[in-house]
PDB file of C-alpha atoms in Angstrom:
ATOM      1  CA  UNK A 220     -13.197  24.929  -2.936  1.00  0.00           C
ATOM      2  CA  UNK A 221     -11.700  23.478   0.225  1.00  0.00           C
ATOM      3  CA  UNK A 222      -9.127  25.493   2.208  1.00  0.00           C
ATOM      4  CA  UNK A 223      -6.499  26.827  -0.232  1.00  0.00           C
ATOM      5  CA  UNK A 224      -3.843  26.944   2.437  1.00  0.00           C
ATOM      6  CA  UNK A 225      -3.960  23.144   2.764  1.00  0.00           C
ATOM      7  CA  UNK A 226      -3.617  22.086  -0.880  1.00  0.00           C
ATOM      8  CA  UNK A 227      -0.700  20.217  -2.425  1.00  0.00           C
ATOM      9  CA  UNK A 228       0.117  22.520  -5.319  1.00  0.00           C
ATOM     10  CA  UNK A 229       2.053  19.788  -7.150  1.00  0.00           C
ATOM     11  CA  UNK A 230      -1.133  17.741  -7.506  1.00  0.00           C
ATOM     12  CA  UNK A 231      -4.122  20.045  -6.994  1.00  0.00           C
ATOM     13  CA  UNK A 232      -6.287  20.451 -10.104  1.00  0.00           C
ATOM     14  CA  UNK A 233      -8.125  23.446  -8.685  1.00  0.00           C
ATOM     15  CA  UNK A 234      -4.787  25.222  -8.379  1.00  0.00           C
ATOM     16  CA  UNK A 235      -3.992  24.371 -11.964  1.00  0.00           C
ATOM     17  CA  UNK A 236      -7.272  25.916 -13.007  1.00  0.00           C
ATOM     18  CA  UNK A 237      -6.489  29.140 -11.078  1.00  0.00           C
ATOM     19  CA  UNK A 238      -3.068  29.372 -12.744  1.00  0.00           C
ATOM     20  CA  UNK A 239      -4.719  28.939 -16.173  1.00  0.00           C
ATOM     21  CA  UNK A 240      -7.385  31.578 -15.395  1.00  0.00           C
ATOM     22  CA  UNK A 241      -4.737  34.011 -14.171  1.00  0.00           C
ATOM     23  CA  UNK A 242      -2.750  33.430 -17.413  1.00  0.00           C
ATOM     24  CA  UNK A 243      -5.828  34.774 -19.264  1.00  0.00           C
ATOM     25  CA  UNK A 244      -5.763  37.855 -16.989  1.00  0.00           C
ATOM     26  CA  UNK A 245      -9.009  36.842 -15.368  1.00  0.00           C
ATOM     27  CA  UNK A 246      -9.711  37.948 -11.815  1.00  0.00           C
ATOM     28  CA  UNK A 247      -9.765  35.049  -9.382  1.00  0.00           C
ATOM     29  CA  UNK A 248     -11.897  34.897  -6.235  1.00  0.00           C
ATOM     30  CA  UNK A 249     -11.616  32.172  -3.653  1.00  0.00           C
ATOM     31  CA  UNK A 250     -14.827  31.050  -1.925  1.00  0.00           C
ATOM     32  CA  UNK A 251     -15.289  28.363   0.758  1.00  0.00           C
ATOM     33  CA  UNK A 252     -18.677  26.680   1.077  1.00  0.00           C
ATOM     34  CA  UNK A 253     -19.228  28.369   4.421  1.00  0.00           C
ATOM     35  CA  UNK A 254     -18.826  31.779   2.755  1.00  0.00           C
ATOM     36  CA  UNK A 255     -22.041  31.389   0.863  1.00  0.00           C
ATOM     37  CA  UNK A 256     -25.419  32.651   2.139  1.00  0.00           C
ATOM     38  CA  UNK A 257     -28.950  33.733   1.091  1.00  0.00           C
ATOM     39  CA  UNK A 258     -30.478  37.057   1.947  1.00  0.00           C
ATOM     40  CA  UNK A 259     -33.955  38.100   0.835  1.00  0.00           C
ATOM     41  CA  UNK A 260     -34.103  35.128  -1.561  1.00  0.00           C
ATOM     42  CA  UNK A 261     -30.817  36.003  -3.337  1.00  0.00           C
ATOM     43  CA  UNK A 262     -27.499  34.191  -3.119  1.00  0.00           C
ATOM     44  CA  UNK A 263     -24.455  36.069  -1.795  1.00  0.00           C
ATOM     45  CA  UNK A 264     -20.905  35.282  -0.765  1.00  0.00           C
ATOM     46  CA  UNK A 265     -17.976  36.719   1.101  1.00  0.00           C
ATOM     47  CA  UNK A 266     -15.096  36.109  -1.339  1.00  0.00           C
ATOM     48  CA  UNK A 267     -11.330  36.732  -1.301  1.00  0.00           C
ATOM     49  CA  UNK A 268      -9.650  38.069  -4.388  1.00  0.00           C
ATOM     50  CA  UNK A 269      -6.345  36.241  -4.848  1.00  0.00           C
ATOM     51  CA  UNK A 270      -3.310  35.959  -7.127  1.00  0.00           C
ATOM     52  CA  UNK A 271      -1.481  32.611  -7.493  1.00  0.00           C
ATOM     53  CA  UNK A 272       2.123  31.618  -8.013  1.00  0.00           C
ATOM     54  CA  UNK A 273       3.425  28.201  -8.961  1.00  0.00           C
ATOM     55  CA  UNK A 274       5.523  27.999  -5.838  1.00  0.00           C
ATOM     56  CA  UNK A 275       5.357  25.227  -3.275  1.00  0.00           C
ATOM     57  CA  UNK A 276       6.286  27.572  -0.385  1.00  0.00           C
ATOM     58  CA  UNK A 277       3.958  30.529  -1.016  1.00  0.00           C
ATOM     59  CA  UNK A 278       1.333  29.858  -3.695  1.00  0.00           C
ATOM     60  CA  UNK A 279      -1.370  32.511  -3.170  1.00  0.00           C
ATOM     61  CA  UNK A 280      -1.705  36.103  -2.134  1.00  0.00           C
ATOM     62  CA  UNK A 281      -4.739  37.621  -0.447  1.00  0.00           C
ATOM     63  CA  UNK A 282      -5.781  40.771  -2.368  1.00  0.00           C
ATOM     64  CA  UNK A 283      -8.706  41.624  -0.151  1.00  0.00           C
ATOM     65  CA  UNK A 284     -12.223  40.418   0.645  1.00  0.00           C
ATOM     66  CA  UNK A 285     -15.577  41.588  -0.591  1.00  0.00           C
ATOM     67  CA  UNK A 286     -19.222  40.780  -0.015  1.00  0.00           C
ATOM     68  CA  UNK A 287     -21.255  40.450  -3.257  1.00  0.00           C
ATOM     69  CA  UNK A 288     -24.196  38.697  -4.846  1.00  0.00           C
ATOM     70  CA  UNK A 289     -23.117  35.540  -6.665  1.00  0.00           C
ATOM     71  CA  UNK A 290     -24.214  37.050  -9.954  1.00  0.00           C
ATOM     72  CA  UNK A 291     -21.258  39.452  -9.657  1.00  0.00           C
ATOM     73  CA  UNK A 292     -19.141  36.637 -11.178  1.00  0.00           C
ATOM     74  CA  UNK A 293     -19.075  35.462 -14.783  1.00  0.00           C
ATOM     75  CA  UNK A 294     -18.294  31.857 -13.874  1.00  0.00           C
ATOM     76  CA  UNK A 295     -18.255  29.830 -10.671  1.00  0.00           C
ATOM     77  CA  UNK A 296     -16.259  26.575 -10.497  1.00  0.00           C
ATOM     78  CA  UNK A 297     -17.535  24.083  -7.944  1.00  0.00           C
ATOM     79  CA  UNK A 298     -14.446  22.270  -6.662  1.00  0.00           C
ATOM     80  CA  UNK A 299     -15.364  21.179  -3.122  1.00  0.00           C
ATOM     81  CA  UNK A 300     -14.306  17.597  -2.361  1.00  0.00           C
ATOM     82  CA  UNK A 301     -16.774  15.020  -1.065  1.00  0.00           C
ATOM     83  CA  UNK A 302     -18.148  13.675   1.249  1.00  0.00           C
ATOM     84  CA  UNK A 303     -21.355  14.451  -0.588  1.00  0.00           C
ATOM     85  CA  UNK A 304     -23.520  15.200   2.454  1.00  0.00           C
ATOM     86  CA  UNK A 305     -26.514  17.469   2.914  1.00  0.00           C
ATOM     87  CA  UNK A 306     -24.306  20.518   3.400  1.00  0.00           C
ATOM     88  CA  UNK A 307     -22.829  19.797  -0.031  1.00  0.00           C
ATOM     89  CA  UNK A 308     -26.395  19.549  -1.455  1.00  0.00           C
ATOM     90  CA  UNK A 309     -27.337  22.892   0.160  1.00  0.00           C
ATOM     91  CA  UNK A 310     -24.404  24.559  -1.553  1.00  0.00           C
ATOM     92  CA  UNK A 311     -25.573  23.296  -4.942  1.00  0.00           C
ATOM     93  CA  UNK A 312     -28.938  24.950  -4.295  1.00  0.00           C
ATOM     94  CA  UNK A 313     -27.174  28.317  -3.866  1.00  0.00           C
ATOM     95  CA  UNK A 314     -25.136  27.733  -6.985  1.00  0.00           C
ATOM     96  CA  UNK A 315     -28.343  26.957  -8.829  1.00  0.00           C
ATOM     97  CA  UNK A 316     -29.684  30.337  -7.749  1.00  0.00           C
ATOM     98  CA  UNK A 317     -26.602  31.903  -9.313  1.00  0.00           C
ATOM     99  CA  UNK A 318     -27.237  29.965 -12.504  1.00  0.00           C
ATOM    100  CA  UNK A 319     -30.784  31.328 -12.595  1.00  0.00           C
ATOM    101  CA  UNK A 320     -29.239  34.833 -12.380  1.00  0.00           C
ATOM    102  CA  UNK A 321     -27.065  34.138 -15.439  1.00  0.00           C
ATOM    103  CA  UNK A 322     -23.827  32.826 -13.964  1.00  0.00           C
ATOM    104  CA  UNK A 323     -22.090  29.880 -15.670  1.00  0.00           C
ATOM    105  CA  UNK A 324     -21.551  27.182 -13.014  1.00  0.00           C
ATOM    106  CA  UNK A 325     -18.998  24.439 -13.756  1.00  0.00           C
ATOM    107  CA  UNK A 326     -20.184  21.754 -13.170  1.00  0.00           C
ATOM    108  CA  UNK A 327     -23.880  22.435 -13.404  1.00  0.00           C
ATOM    109  CA  UNK A 328     -25.313  22.363  -9.903  1.00  0.00           C
ATOM    110  CA  UNK A 329     -28.380  20.176 -10.552  1.00  0.00           C
ATOM    111  CA  UNK A 330     -26.258  17.663 -12.420  1.00  0.00           C
ATOM    112  CA  UNK A 331     -23.790  17.396  -9.544  1.00  0.00           C
ATOM    113  CA  UNK A 332     -26.785  16.562  -7.296  1.00  0.00           C
ATOM    114  CA  UNK A 333     -28.306  14.119  -9.760  1.00  0.00           C
ATOM    115  CA  UNK A 334     -25.181  12.223 -10.892  1.00  0.00           C
ATOM    116  CA  UNK A 335     -23.883  10.213  -7.988  1.00  0.00           C
ATOM    117  CA  UNK A 336     -20.325   9.207  -8.854  1.00  0.00           C
ATOM    118  CA  UNK A 337     -20.962   5.477  -8.334  1.00  0.00           C
ATOM    119  CA  UNK A 338     -24.641   5.227  -9.468  1.00  0.00           C
ATOM    120  CA  UNK A 339     -24.215   7.323 -12.610  1.00  0.00           C
ATOM    121  CA  UNK A 340     -22.335   4.442 -14.203  1.00  0.00           C
ATOM    122  CA  UNK A 341     -25.590   2.486 -14.296  1.00  0.00           C
ATOM    123  CA  UNK A 342     -26.720   4.722 -17.210  1.00  0.00           C
ATOM    124  CA  UNK A 343     -24.054   3.000 -19.299  1.00  0.00           C
ATOM    125  CA  UNK A 344     -24.493  -0.758 -18.750  1.00  0.00           C
ATOM    126  CA  UNK A 345     -22.699  -1.565 -21.935  1.00  0.00           C
ATOM    127  CA  UNK A 346     -19.494  -0.205 -20.311  1.00  0.00           C
ATOM    128  CA  UNK A 347     -19.779  -1.809 -16.890  1.00  0.00           C
ATOM    129  CA  UNK A 348     -18.886  -5.116 -15.205  1.00  0.00           C
ATOM    130  CA  UNK A 349     -21.568  -7.103 -13.315  1.00  0.00           C
ATOM    131  CA  UNK A 350     -22.733  -4.954 -10.434  1.00  0.00           C
ATOM    132  CA  UNK A 351     -25.413  -4.422  -7.790  1.00  0.00           C
ATOM    133  CA  UNK A 352     -26.600  -1.524  -5.601  1.00  0.00           C
ATOM    134  CA  UNK A 353     -28.637  -2.453  -2.626  1.00  0.00           C
ATOM    135  CA  UNK A 354     -29.082  -2.068   1.112  1.00  0.00           C
ATOM    136  CA  UNK A 355     -30.383  -5.605   1.452  1.00  0.00           C
ATOM    137  CA  UNK A 356     -27.824  -7.776   3.148  1.00  0.00           C
ATOM    138  CA  UNK A 357     -29.077 -11.024   1.689  1.00  0.00           C
ATOM    139  CA  UNK A 358     -29.013  -9.653  -1.850  1.00  0.00           C
ATOM    140  CA  UNK A 359     -25.519  -8.367  -1.539  1.00  0.00           C
ATOM    141  CA  UNK A 360     -24.295 -11.604  -0.003  1.00  0.00           C
ATOM    142  CA  UNK A 361     -25.881 -13.589  -2.846  1.00  0.00           C
ATOM    143  CA  UNK A 362     -24.184 -11.340  -5.383  1.00  0.00           C
ATOM    144  CA  UNK A 363     -20.844 -12.077  -3.734  1.00  0.00           C
ATOM    145  CA  UNK A 364     -21.562 -15.802  -3.753  1.00  0.00           C
ATOM    146  CA  UNK A 365     -22.568 -15.677  -7.422  1.00  0.00           C
ATOM    147  CA  UNK A 366     -19.545 -13.600  -8.567  1.00  0.00           C
ATOM    148  CA  UNK A 367     -17.062 -15.114  -6.056  1.00  0.00           C
ATOM    149  CA  UNK A 368     -14.705 -12.114  -6.078  1.00  0.00           C
ATOM    150  CA  UNK A 369     -16.263  -8.686  -5.526  1.00  0.00           C
ATOM    151  CA  UNK A 370     -15.495  -5.074  -4.634  1.00  0.00           C
ATOM    152  CA  UNK A 371     -17.896  -3.513  -2.060  1.00  0.00           C
ATOM    153  CA  UNK A 372     -17.947   0.261  -1.537  1.00  0.00           C
ATOM    154  CA  UNK A 373     -20.170   3.023  -0.160  1.00  0.00           C
ATOM    155  CA  UNK A 374     -21.951   5.395  -2.579  1.00  0.00           C
ATOM    156  CA  UNK A 375     -20.606   8.573  -0.972  1.00  0.00           C
ATOM    157  CA  UNK A 376     -16.872   7.845  -0.490  1.00  0.00           C
ATOM    158  CA  UNK A 377     -13.765   9.157  -2.178  1.00  0.00           C
ATOM    159  CA  UNK A 378     -10.022   8.414  -2.229  1.00  0.00           C
ATOM    160  CA  UNK A 379     -10.472   4.677  -1.766  1.00  0.00           C
ATOM    161  CA  UNK A 380     -12.095   5.036   1.674  1.00  0.00           C
ATOM    162  CA  UNK A 381     -14.115   2.019   2.964  1.00  0.00           C
ATOM    163  CA  UNK A 382     -13.549  -0.072  -0.150  1.00  0.00           C
ATOM    164  CA  UNK A 383     -13.456  -3.807   0.495  1.00  0.00           C
ATOM    165  CA  UNK A 384     -12.453  -6.725  -1.740  1.00  0.00           C
ATOM    166  CA  UNK A 385     -14.315  -9.842  -0.576  1.00  0.00           C
ATOM    167  CA  UNK A 386     -14.542 -13.420  -1.798  1.00  0.00           C
ATOM    168  CA  UNK A 387     -17.377 -15.826  -1.326  1.00  0.00           C
ATOM    169  CA  UNK A 388     -15.447 -17.717   1.372  1.00  0.00           C
ATOM    170  CA  UNK A 389     -14.371 -14.629   3.331  1.00  0.00           C
ATOM    171  CA  UNK A 390     -15.178 -15.252   7.030  1.00  0.00           C
ATOM    172  CA  UNK A 391     -15.803 -11.525   7.433  1.00  0.00           C
ATOM    173  CA  UNK A 392     -18.304 -11.251   4.622  1.00  0.00           C
ATOM    174  CA  UNK A 393     -21.377 -10.817   6.821  1.00  0.00           C
ATOM    175  CA  UNK A 394     -19.833  -8.175   9.052  1.00  0.00           C
ATOM    176  CA  UNK A 395     -18.419  -6.209   6.072  1.00  0.00           C
ATOM    177  CA  UNK A 396     -21.866  -6.046   4.465  1.00  0.00           C
ATOM    178  CA  UNK A 397     -23.500  -5.122   7.819  1.00  0.00           C
ATOM    179  CA  UNK A 398     -20.937  -2.354   8.302  1.00  0.00           C
ATOM    180  CA  UNK A 399     -21.253  -0.874   4.823  1.00  0.00           C
ATOM    181  CA  UNK A 400     -25.017  -1.032   4.798  1.00  0.00           C
ATOM    182  CA  UNK A 401     -25.299   0.104   8.417  1.00  0.00           C
ATOM    183  CA  UNK A 402     -27.312  -3.057   9.118  1.00  0.00           C
ATOM    184  CA  UNK A 403     -29.427  -2.757   6.014  1.00  0.00           C
ATOM    185  CA  UNK A 404     -30.208   0.960   6.093  1.00  0.00           C
ATOM    186  CA  UNK A 405     -27.620   2.331   3.551  1.00  0.00           C
ATOM    187  CA  UNK A 406     -27.239   1.617  -0.123  1.00  0.00           C
ATOM    188  CA  UNK A 407     -23.933  -0.034  -1.038  1.00  0.00           C
ATOM    189  CA  UNK A 408     -22.381  -0.823  -4.427  1.00  0.00           C
ATOM    190  CA  UNK A 409     -21.009  -4.211  -5.320  1.00  0.00           C
ATOM    191  CA  UNK A 410     -18.930  -4.710  -8.488  1.00  0.00           C
ATOM    192  CA  UNK A 411     -17.350  -7.898  -9.807  1.00  0.00           C
ATOM    193  CA  UNK A 412     -13.594  -7.684  -9.122  1.00  0.00           C
ATOM    194  CA  UNK A 413     -11.590  -6.748 -12.201  1.00  0.00           C
ATOM    195  CA  UNK A 414      -8.134  -8.382 -12.025  1.00  0.00           C
ATOM    196  CA  UNK A 415      -6.725  -5.845 -14.476  1.00  0.00           C
ATOM    197  CA  UNK A 416      -6.552  -3.421 -11.492  1.00  0.00           C
ATOM    198  CA  UNK A 417      -2.915  -4.675 -11.309  1.00  0.00           C
ATOM    199  CA  UNK A 418      -2.229  -2.540 -14.386  1.00  0.00           C
ATOM    200  CA  UNK A 419      -3.909   0.467 -12.791  1.00  0.00           C
ATOM    201  CA  UNK A 420      -7.176   2.225 -12.239  1.00  0.00           C
ATOM    202  CA  UNK A 421      -7.170   4.692 -15.147  1.00  0.00           C
ATOM    203  CA  UNK A 422      -8.414   8.255 -14.641  1.00  0.00           C
ATOM    204  CA  UNK A 423      -9.587   9.749 -17.912  1.00  0.00           C
ATOM    205  CA  UNK A 424     -10.446  13.432 -17.949  1.00  0.00           C
ATOM    206  CA  UNK A 425     -13.184  14.761 -20.256  1.00  0.00           C
ATOM    207  CA  UNK A 426     -13.721  18.432 -21.101  1.00  0.00           C
ATOM    208  CA  UNK A 427     -17.233  19.156 -22.361  1.00  0.00           C
ATOM    209  CA  UNK A 428     -17.558  15.474 -23.296  1.00  0.00           C
ATOM    210  CA  UNK A 429     -14.249  15.170 -25.121  1.00  0.00           C
ATOM    211  CA  UNK A 430     -11.428  13.132 -23.592  1.00  0.00           C
ATOM    212  CA  UNK A 431      -7.886  14.233 -22.913  1.00  0.00           C
ATOM    213  CA  UNK A 432      -5.829  11.823 -25.043  1.00  0.00           C
ATOM    214  CA  UNK A 433      -3.914  10.407 -22.063  1.00  0.00           C
ATOM    215  CA  UNK A 434      -5.015   8.615 -18.932  1.00  0.00           C
ATOM    216  CA  UNK A 435      -3.365   8.483 -15.549  1.00  0.00           C
ATOM    217  CA  UNK A 436      -3.121   4.851 -14.431  1.00  0.00           C
ATOM    218  CA  UNK A 437      -3.099   4.656 -10.627  1.00  0.00           C
ATOM    219  CA  UNK A 438      -1.315   1.398  -9.817  1.00  0.00           C
ATOM    220  CA  UNK A 439      -1.976  -0.216  -6.446  1.00  0.00           C
ATOM    221  CA  UNK A 440       0.806  -0.603  -3.968  1.00  0.00           C
ATOM    222  CA  UNK A 441       2.010  -4.101  -3.141  1.00  0.00           C
ATOM    223  CA  UNK A 442      -0.676  -6.060  -1.297  1.00  0.00           C
ATOM    224  CA  UNK A 443      -3.394  -3.485  -2.182  1.00  0.00           C
ATOM    225  CA  UNK A 444      -6.419  -3.752  -4.453  1.00  0.00           C
ATOM    226  CA  UNK A 445      -7.069   0.024  -4.462  1.00  0.00           C
ATOM    227  CA  UNK A 446      -5.250   2.213  -7.012  1.00  0.00           C
ATOM    228  CA  UNK A 447      -6.283   5.508  -5.472  1.00  0.00           C
ATOM    229  CA  UNK A 448      -3.290   7.835  -4.964  1.00  0.00           C
ATOM    230  CA  UNK A 449      -4.718   8.665  -1.535  1.00  0.00           C
ATOM    231  CA  UNK A 450      -4.410   4.961  -0.732  1.00  0.00           C
ATOM    232  CA  UNK A 451      -0.735   4.737  -1.702  1.00  0.00           C
ATOM    233  CA  UNK A 452      -1.057   4.066  -5.450  1.00  0.00           C
ATOM    234  CA  UNK A 453       1.565   5.262  -7.922  1.00  0.00           C
ATOM    235  CA  UNK A 454       0.720   7.213 -11.064  1.00  0.00           C
ATOM    236  CA  UNK A 455       1.736   6.356 -14.605  1.00  0.00           C
ATOM    237  CA  UNK A 456       0.483   8.167 -17.657  1.00  0.00           C
ATOM    238  CA  UNK A 457      -0.492   6.309 -20.811  1.00  0.00           C
ATOM    239  CA  UNK A 458      -2.264   6.981 -24.106  1.00  0.00           C
ATOM    240  CA  UNK A 459      -5.958   6.075 -24.297  1.00  0.00           C
ATOM    241  CA  UNK A 460      -6.697   2.676 -25.766  1.00  0.00           C
ATOM    242  CA  UNK A 461      -9.351   2.068 -28.401  1.00  0.00           C
ATOM    243  CA  UNK A 462     -11.597   0.691 -25.640  1.00  0.00           C
ATOM    244  CA  UNK A 463     -11.026   3.777 -23.503  1.00  0.00           C
ATOM    245  CA  UNK A 464     -12.084   6.031 -26.390  1.00  0.00           C
ATOM    246  CA  UNK A 465     -15.126   3.848 -27.004  1.00  0.00           C
ATOM    247  CA  UNK A 466     -16.176   4.247 -23.355  1.00  0.00           C
ATOM    248  CA  UNK A 467     -15.687   8.042 -23.710  1.00  0.00           C
ATOM    249  CA  UNK A 468     -17.902   8.000 -26.811  1.00  0.00           C
ATOM    250  CA  UNK A 469     -20.639   6.277 -24.816  1.00  0.00           C
ATOM    251  CA  UNK A 470     -20.418   8.655 -21.879  1.00  0.00           C
ATOM    252  CA  UNK A 471     -19.367  11.970 -23.450  1.00  0.00           C
ATOM    253  CA  UNK A 472     -22.661  13.108 -25.036  1.00  0.00           C
ATOM    254  CA  UNK A 473     -24.552  12.637 -21.755  1.00  0.00           C
ATOM    255  CA  UNK A 474     -21.976  14.642 -19.865  1.00  0.00           C
ATOM    256  CA  UNK A 475     -22.213  17.508 -22.347  1.00  0.00           C
ATOM    257  CA  UNK A 476     -26.030  17.433 -22.275  1.00  0.00           C
ATOM    258  CA  UNK A 477     -26.022  17.645 -18.452  1.00  0.00           C
ATOM    259  CA  UNK A 478     -23.582  20.571 -18.280  1.00  0.00           C
ATOM    260  CA  UNK A 479     -20.856  18.436 -16.739  1.00  0.00           C
ATOM    261  CA  UNK A 480     -17.967  20.314 -18.293  1.00  0.00           C
ATOM    262  CA  UNK A 481     -15.102  18.775 -16.405  1.00  0.00           C
ATOM    263  CA  UNK A 482     -15.378  15.113 -15.458  1.00  0.00           C
ATOM    264  CA  UNK A 483     -13.000  12.299 -14.560  1.00  0.00           C
ATOM    265  CA  UNK A 484     -14.073   8.771 -15.383  1.00  0.00           C
ATOM    266  CA  UNK A 485     -12.398   5.720 -13.886  1.00  0.00           C
ATOM    267  CA  UNK A 486     -11.682   2.682 -16.057  1.00  0.00           C
ATOM    268  CA  UNK A 487     -10.217  -0.613 -14.940  1.00  0.00           C
ATOM    269  CA  UNK A 488      -9.293  -2.961 -17.775  1.00  0.00           C
ATOM    270  CA  UNK A 489     -12.196  -2.687 -20.247  1.00  0.00           C
ATOM    271  CA  UNK A 490     -14.781  -1.418 -17.755  1.00  0.00           C
ATOM    272  CA  UNK A 491     -16.135   1.872 -16.492  1.00  0.00           C
ATOM    273  CA  UNK A 492     -16.252   1.906 -12.674  1.00  0.00           C
ATOM    274  CA  UNK A 493     -16.962   5.509 -11.637  1.00  0.00           C
ATOM    275  CA  UNK A 494     -17.853   8.933 -13.103  1.00  0.00           C
ATOM    276  CA  UNK A 495     -16.400  11.692 -10.945  1.00  0.00           C
ATOM    277  CA  UNK A 496     -18.365  14.964 -11.329  1.00  0.00           C
ATOM    278  CA  UNK A 497     -17.570  16.820  -8.064  1.00  0.00           C
ATOM    279  CA  UNK A 498     -13.908  17.730  -8.075  1.00  0.00           C
ATOM    280  CA  UNK A 499     -11.951  15.413 -10.452  1.00  0.00           C
ATOM    281  CA  UNK A 500      -8.172  15.679 -10.275  1.00  0.00           C
ATOM    282  CA  UNK A 501      -5.007  14.413 -12.041  1.00  0.00           C
ATOM    283  CA  UNK A 502      -4.473  17.491 -14.199  1.00  0.00           C
ATOM    284  CA  UNK A 503      -1.037  18.367 -12.893  1.00  0.00           C
ATOM    285  CA  UNK A 504       0.295  14.795 -13.179  1.00  0.00           C
ATOM    286  CA  UNK A 505      -0.824  14.426 -16.798  1.00  0.00           C
ATOM    287  CA  UNK A 506       0.462  17.923 -17.696  1.00  0.00           C
ATOM    288  CA  UNK A 507       3.885  17.059 -16.317  1.00  0.00           C
ATOM    289  CA  UNK A 508       4.204  13.658 -17.984  1.00  0.00           C
ATOM    290  CA  UNK A 509       2.947  14.664 -21.433  1.00  0.00           C
ATOM    291  CA  UNK A 510       3.648  18.436 -21.636  1.00  0.00           C
ATOM    292  CA  UNK A 511      -0.071  19.263 -21.673  1.00  0.00           C
ATOM    293  CA  UNK A 512      -2.026  22.264 -20.390  1.00  0.00           C
ATOM    294  CA  UNK A 513      -5.366  20.691 -19.527  1.00  0.00           C
ATOM    295  CA  UNK A 514      -6.549  23.578 -17.332  1.00  0.00           C
ATOM    296  CA  UNK A 515      -6.035  26.083 -20.155  1.00  0.00           C
ATOM    297  CA  UNK A 516      -7.991  23.746 -22.452  1.00  0.00           C
ATOM    298  CA  UNK A 517     -10.779  23.860 -19.851  1.00  0.00           C
ATOM    299  CA  UNK A 518     -10.611  27.664 -19.569  1.00  0.00           C
ATOM    300  CA  UNK A 519     -10.814  27.984 -23.361  1.00  0.00           C
ATOM    301  CA  UNK A 520     -14.046  25.935 -23.325  1.00  0.00           C
ATOM    302  CA  UNK A 521     -15.418  28.034 -20.486  1.00  0.00           C
ATOM    303  CA  UNK A 522     -14.518  31.225 -22.396  1.00  0.00           C
ATOM    304  CA  UNK A 523     -16.334  29.976 -25.458  1.00  0.00           C
ATOM    305  CA  UNK A 524     -19.442  29.197 -23.356  1.00  0.00           C
ATOM    306  CA  UNK A 525     -19.351  32.679 -21.875  1.00  0.00           C
ATOM    307  CA  UNK A 526     -19.301  34.211 -25.321  1.00  0.00           C
TER     308      UNK A 526
END
């Protein structure tokens, strides 16, 4: 995961997972990506054994470090945040080496590499609004002209970064497309704007392909089109709708088949917009609003897989 000393314990899903694992009397080891290495064709890490406390002032205790092969562990949870750059890809190769040595990796390393969080939605066209992925400036501009109101976003972003809403008469349309595509060299996603964003961008969590029965609707701030909490959105929990459940039924079997044990899908109105496989969050917010224990549900699934 990313540096544990910097997390917001009230919202951090990785922290919720550590609390749930500790409740089962499992030993917890904290590993940063830079702690991993290969020696003589085997994957190793320098890890820190920790204990955790649900306390906003002092939430973890260092119990000592050790240097071990990755197959020392029963399970490794990959919780590093994007950007999904080549260093991220290199880490998945080391995790895949651990998988080959018998370690359960959540989520499966090859599937994290294969399932780009924006592009993966194209496997489920029946769930999606009109969209295009291209680096061609003319194609993207024509898509905007055809659809009139469009969201443009990079394929490797998170937290609402570099997301633009553009209309066909926007005087900045050309420069926005040029910027996002780096003058035609980078793939960019275009999606028809979904006005139901006013009611929230719903995050739905799935554990081994099965949805948590409540979604966290991230409602844009005034004057915003992005619901991301990192972009100032507010969170409101709500039960899944029939359409939400139908989307989960379309997506869930593929997630399970690919070893994507913990996933967060994003739904706006009736449409699937993203499938988050790297480090999905919103556990703590849903737990608090609906008296759930999502991380323990996840740990129970992991325990069953280990058995």
